[in-house]
CSV table of C-alpha atoms and ligand atoms in Angstrom, one decimal:
chain,number,residue,atom,x,y,z
A,160,MET,CA,-20.9,0.5,12.2
A,161,SER,CA,-21.3,2.5,9.7
A,162,GLY,CA,-19.2,4.9,8.0
A,163,ALA,CA,-21.3,7.8,7.4
A,164,THR,CA,-20.0,10.0,10.6
A,165,THR,CA,-16.3,9.9,9.0
A,166,SER,CA,-15.6,12.9,7.3
A,167,PRO,CA,-11.8,13.6,5.6
A,168,ALA,CA,-12.1,16.9,8.9
A,169,ARG,CA,-13.6,14.4,11.6
A,170,PRO,CA,-12.0,11.0,10.0
A,171,THR,CA,-12.7,7.3,12.5
A,172,ILE,CA,-10.0,6.3,14.3
A,173,GLY,CA,-9.3,2.8,15.6
A,174,VAL,CA,-7.6,2.2,19.0
A,175,LEU,CA,-6.4,-1.6,18.7
A,176,ALA,CA,-8.4,-2.6,22.0
A,177,VAL,CA,-6.5,-6.3,22.9
A,178,GLN,CA,-4.3,-5.0,25.4
A,179,GLY,CA,-3.3,-1.8,26.9
A,180,ASP,CA,-4.1,1.9,28.0
A,181,VAL,CA,-7.1,1.7,25.0
A,182,ARG,CA,-9.7,4.3,27.0
A,183,GLU,CA,-7.2,6.8,27.7
A,184,HIS,CA,-6.7,6.9,24.0
A,185,LEU,CA,-9.9,7.4,23.0
A,186,ALA,CA,-9.9,10.3,25.0
A,187,ALA,CA,-7.6,11.8,23.6
A,188,LEU,CA,-8.1,11.2,19.3
A,189,GLY,CA,-11.6,12.6,20.7
A,190,GLU,CA,-10.1,15.7,22.3
A,191,ALA,CA,-8.2,15.5,18.7
A,192,GLY,CA,-10.9,16.3,16.4
A,193,ALA,CA,-11.4,12.5,15.3
A,194,ARG,CA,-14.0,9.4,15.7
A,195,ALA,CA,-12.5,7.1,18.2
A,196,VAL,CA,-13.5,3.2,18.1
A,197,THR,CA,-12.1,0.3,19.1
A,198,VAL,CA,-10.8,-2.4,17.0
A,199,ARG,CA,-10.7,-5.7,18.2
A,200,ARG,CA,-11.4,-7.7,14.6
A,201,PRO,CA,-11.1,-7.9,11.7
A,202,SER,CA,-14.1,-6.2,10.1
A,203,GLU,CA,-13.8,-3.6,12.7
A,204,LEU,CA,-10.7,-3.2,10.7
A,205,GLU,CA,-11.7,-2.3,7.6
A,206,ALA,CA,-14.0,0.0,9.2
A,207,VAL,CA,-11.6,2.5,10.1
A,208,ASP,CA,-9.2,5.1,8.5
A,209,ALA,CA,-6.5,5.2,10.1
A,210,LEU,CA,-5.4,3.2,14.1
A,211,VAL,CA,-3.6,3.9,17.4
A,212,ILE,CA,-2.0,1.1,18.8
A,213,PRO,CA,-1.9,1.7,22.6
A,214,GLY,CA,1.5,1.6,25.6
A,215,GLY,CA,1.1,-1.9,27.3
A,216,GLU,CA,3.9,-4.8,27.1
A,217,SER,CA,4.8,-6.0,23.1
A,218,THR,CA,4.8,-9.6,24.0
A,219,THR,CA,0.9,-9.6,25.1
A,220,MET,CA,-0.1,-7.8,22.6
A,221,ASP,CA,1.7,-9.7,20.1
A,222,LYS,CA,0.5,-13.0,20.9
A,223,LEU,CA,-3.3,-11.4,21.4
A,224,VAL,CA,-3.1,-9.7,17.5
A,225,ARG,CA,-2.6,-13.5,16.3
A,226,ALA,CA,-5.1,-14.8,19.1
A,227,PHE,CA,-7.8,-12.4,17.5
A,228,GLU,CA,-6.9,-13.0,13.6
A,229,LEU,CA,-5.8,-9.7,13.2
A,230,TYR,CA,-1.7,-10.4,12.5
A,231,GLU,CA,-2.1,-10.7,9.2
A,232,PRO,CA,-4.9,-7.9,8.0
A,233,LEU,CA,-2.6,-5.7,10.4
A,234,ARG,CA,-0.1,-6.0,8.2
A,235,LYS,CA,-1.8,-5.7,5.4
A,236,ARG,CA,-3.3,-2.6,6.6
A,237,ILE,CA,0.1,-1.3,7.4
A,238,ALA,CA,1.9,-2.1,4.2
A,239,ASP,CA,-1.3,-0.5,2.4
A,240,GLY,CA,-0.5,2.5,3.5
A,241,MET,CA,-3.1,3.2,6.4
A,242,PRO,CA,-1.8,5.6,8.8
A,243,ALA,CA,-0.6,4.0,12.3
A,244,TYR,CA,0.4,5.9,15.8
A,245,GLY,CA,2.2,4.0,18.2
A,246,SER,CA,2.8,4.5,21.2
A,247,CYS,CA,5.3,3.0,23.9
A,248,ALA,CA,4.7,-0.6,23.1
A,249,GLY,CA,2.9,0.3,19.9
A,250,MET,CA,5.8,2.1,19.1
A,251,ILE,CA,7.7,-2.0,19.6
A,252,MET,CA,5.0,-3.3,17.7
A,253,LEU,CA,5.3,-0.6,14.1
A,254,ALA,CA,9.3,-1.4,14.4
A,255,ASP,CA,10.6,-3.6,12.1
A,256,ARG,CA,12.8,-4.8,13.7
A,257,ILE,CA,13.6,-5.0,17.6
A,258,ALA,CA,16.4,-5.8,20.1
A,259,ASP,CA,15.8,-7.4,23.2
A,260,ALA,CA,12.8,-9.3,21.9
A,261,ARG,CA,11.4,-12.2,22.8
A,262,PRO,CA,11.8,-15.6,21.4
A,263,ASP,CA,8.8,-16.0,19.6
A,264,GLN,CA,8.1,-11.9,19.3
A,265,GLN,CA,7.3,-10.4,16.3
A,266,THR,CA,5.6,-7.0,15.3
A,267,LEU,CA,3.4,-5.4,12.9
A,268,GLY,CA,7.0,-3.4,11.0
A,269,GLY,CA,6.1,-0.1,9.1
A,270,ILE,CA,8.7,1.4,9.8
A,271,ASP,CA,12.4,1.1,9.2
A,272,MET,CA,13.8,1.5,12.8
A,273,THR,CA,15.9,-0.5,15.3
A,274,VAL,CA,14.0,-0.1,18.8
A,275,ARG,CA,15.5,-1.3,21.6
A,276,ARG,CA,12.6,-2.9,24.1
A,277,ASN,CA,12.9,-1.5,27.8
A,278,ALA,CA,15.8,0.2,26.8
A,279,PHE,CA,16.7,2.8,29.8
A,280,GLY,CA,16.8,-0.2,32.3
A,281,ARG,CA,16.2,-0.8,35.9
A,282,GLN,CA,16.5,2.8,37.8
A,283,VAL,CA,14.9,4.9,35.4
A,284,ASP,CA,12.8,2.8,34.0
A,285,SER,CA,9.7,5.0,34.6
A,286,PHE,CA,10.8,9.1,33.8
A,287,GLU,CA,9.2,11.8,32.8
A,288,GLU,CA,10.7,14.8,30.7
A,289,ASP,CA,9.5,17.9,28.5
A,290,ILE,CA,11.3,17.4,25.3
A,291,HIS,CA,11.5,19.2,21.9
A,292,PHE,CA,9.0,18.0,19.2
A,293,THR,CA,9.1,18.7,15.9
A,294,GLY,CA,5.9,20.8,14.9
A,295,LEU,CA,5.1,21.3,17.8
A,296,ALA,CA,5.6,25.3,19.4
A,297,SER,CA,6.8,24.4,22.9
A,298,THR,CA,7.6,21.6,24.5
A,299,VAL,CA,5.7,18.4,25.4
A,300,ARG,CA,5.6,16.0,28.6
A,301,ALA,CA,7.2,13.1,28.1
A,302,VAL,CA,6.1,10.2,30.4
A,303,PHE,CA,8.3,7.4,29.9
A,304,ILE,CA,6.6,3.7,31.8
A,305,ARG,CA,9.4,1.5,30.7
A,306,ALA,CA,9.7,2.6,27.2
A,307,PRO,CA,11.7,1.5,24.2
A,308,TRP,CA,14.0,4.2,21.8
A,309,VAL,CA,14.8,3.5,18.5
A,310,GLU,CA,18.3,2.2,18.0
A,311,GLU,CA,19.2,2.8,14.5
A,312,THR,CA,17.0,4.3,10.9
A,313,GLY,CA,16.7,4.0,8.1
A,314,ASP,CA,16.8,6.6,5.4
A,315,GLY,CA,13.2,7.6,5.1
A,316,VAL,CA,12.7,8.0,8.3
A,317,GLU,CA,12.4,11.1,10.1
A,318,VAL,CA,13.5,11.8,13.9
A,319,LEU,CA,10.8,13.6,16.0
A,320,ALA,CA,12.3,13.9,19.1
A,321,ARG,CA,15.1,12.7,21.4
A,322,VAL,CA,15.8,12.9,25.3
A,323,GLU,CA,16.8,16.0,25.9
A,324,GLU,CA,19.4,15.3,29.6
A,325,GLY,CA,20.4,12.6,32.0
A,326,PRO,CA,22.0,9.9,30.6
A,327,ALA,CA,19.9,9.2,27.6
A,328,ALA,CA,19.6,12.2,26.5
A,329,GLY,CA,19.9,12.1,22.4
A,330,ARG,CA,18.3,8.6,22.6
A,331,ILE,CA,15.5,9.1,19.1
A,332,VAL,CA,11.8,8.9,21.3
A,333,ALA,CA,9.9,10.4,18.5
A,334,VAL,CA,9.2,9.6,15.1
A,335,ARG,CA,7.9,8.8,11.5
A,336,GLN,CA,7.9,7.8,8.2
A,337,GLY,CA,5.1,9.1,5.5
A,338,ALA,CA,1.7,8.2,7.9
A,339,LEU,CA,3.5,6.2,10.3
A,340,LEU,CA,3.8,7.9,13.3
A,341,ALA,CA,6.0,6.7,16.6
A,342,THR,CA,6.8,7.8,20.2
A,343,SER,CA,8.2,5.8,23.0
A,344,PHE,CA,6.4,8.0,25.6
A,345,HIS,CA,2.9,8.1,26.6
A,346,PRO,CA,1.3,11.6,25.2
A,347,GLU,CA,-2.5,9.8,26.7
A,348,VAL,CA,-1.6,10.8,30.0
A,349,SER,CA,-0.7,13.8,29.6
A,350,GLY,CA,-3.8,15.5,28.8
A,351,ASP,CA,-2.4,17.0,25.9
A,352,HIS,CA,-3.5,16.2,22.9
A,353,ARG,CA,-1.2,18.0,20.6
A,354,VAL,CA,0.7,14.7,19.3
A,355,HIS,CA,-2.6,12.9,18.7
A,356,ALA,CA,-4.1,16.1,16.9
A,357,GLU,CA,-0.8,15.9,14.8
A,358,PHE,CA,-1.5,12.3,14.2
A,359,VAL,CA,-5.0,13.3,13.4
A,360,GLU,CA,-3.7,15.8,11.0
A,361,ILE,CA,-1.7,13.3,9.1
A,362,VAL,CA,-4.9,11.2,8.7
A,363,ARG,CA,-6.9,14.3,6.9
A,364,THR,CA,-4.3,15.4,4.4
A,365,HIS,CA,-3.5,11.6,3.6
A,366,GLN,CA,-7.2,10.9,2.7
B,1762,LIG,N1,7.7,-2.5,28.2
B,1762,LIG,C1,6.9,-2.3,27.2
B,1762,LIG,C2,6.9,-3.5,26.0
B,1762,LIG,O1,7.6,-3.8,25.9
B,1762,LIG,C3,6.2,-1.5,27.2
B,1762,LIG,C4,5.4,-0.2,28.2
B,1762,LIG,C5,4.9,0.2,27.5
B,1762,LIG,O2,3.7,0.7,27.0
B,1762,LIG,N2,4.4,1.4,28.6
B,1762,LIG,O3,5.4,-3.5,25.3
């Protein structure tokens, strides 16, 4: 891949494409002003300015990331400061700690937080809600699908959004730490690209 089309104004952002809703993120990133490409190999990871980790199933994604020999390269790039955005299962992958993990499940880490998998429980395991998101002028339609929530955050983590209604009101569902962004919900399925645009802006200012 040539880096020639990458520019600060239009950064190249990879979408981790081992499992999950890759296509929706590619489309949302394109709408938000990035050059969006899939990442399945270490060489493809090296060529991107930033990475999106999509929703899907974090236990499967964890296994596949290791099978594709991406685990160490991903950990290293994140530790070295590459901007990354994880939605749902991607949020779990970016968490330093998980509650309700499978016994051998590992994360890539990066954000100083504990994320609880499948936190909303069976009865409300999928739902939608309009929530306020720090930095956005109007509410975001948040789609939760067997979503995690953030149970605890370290000092360097900024809370961007919380559930506002129902039994889970107050639970943290969007965070940022430096150039790392994570949401429990799936903005890529809502047709609203403002969360992706926020991430593209993080990538631009990071360069
Ligand atoms: N429950 C899934 C997991 O633990 C996440 C669901 C999703 O990404 N929509 O990975």
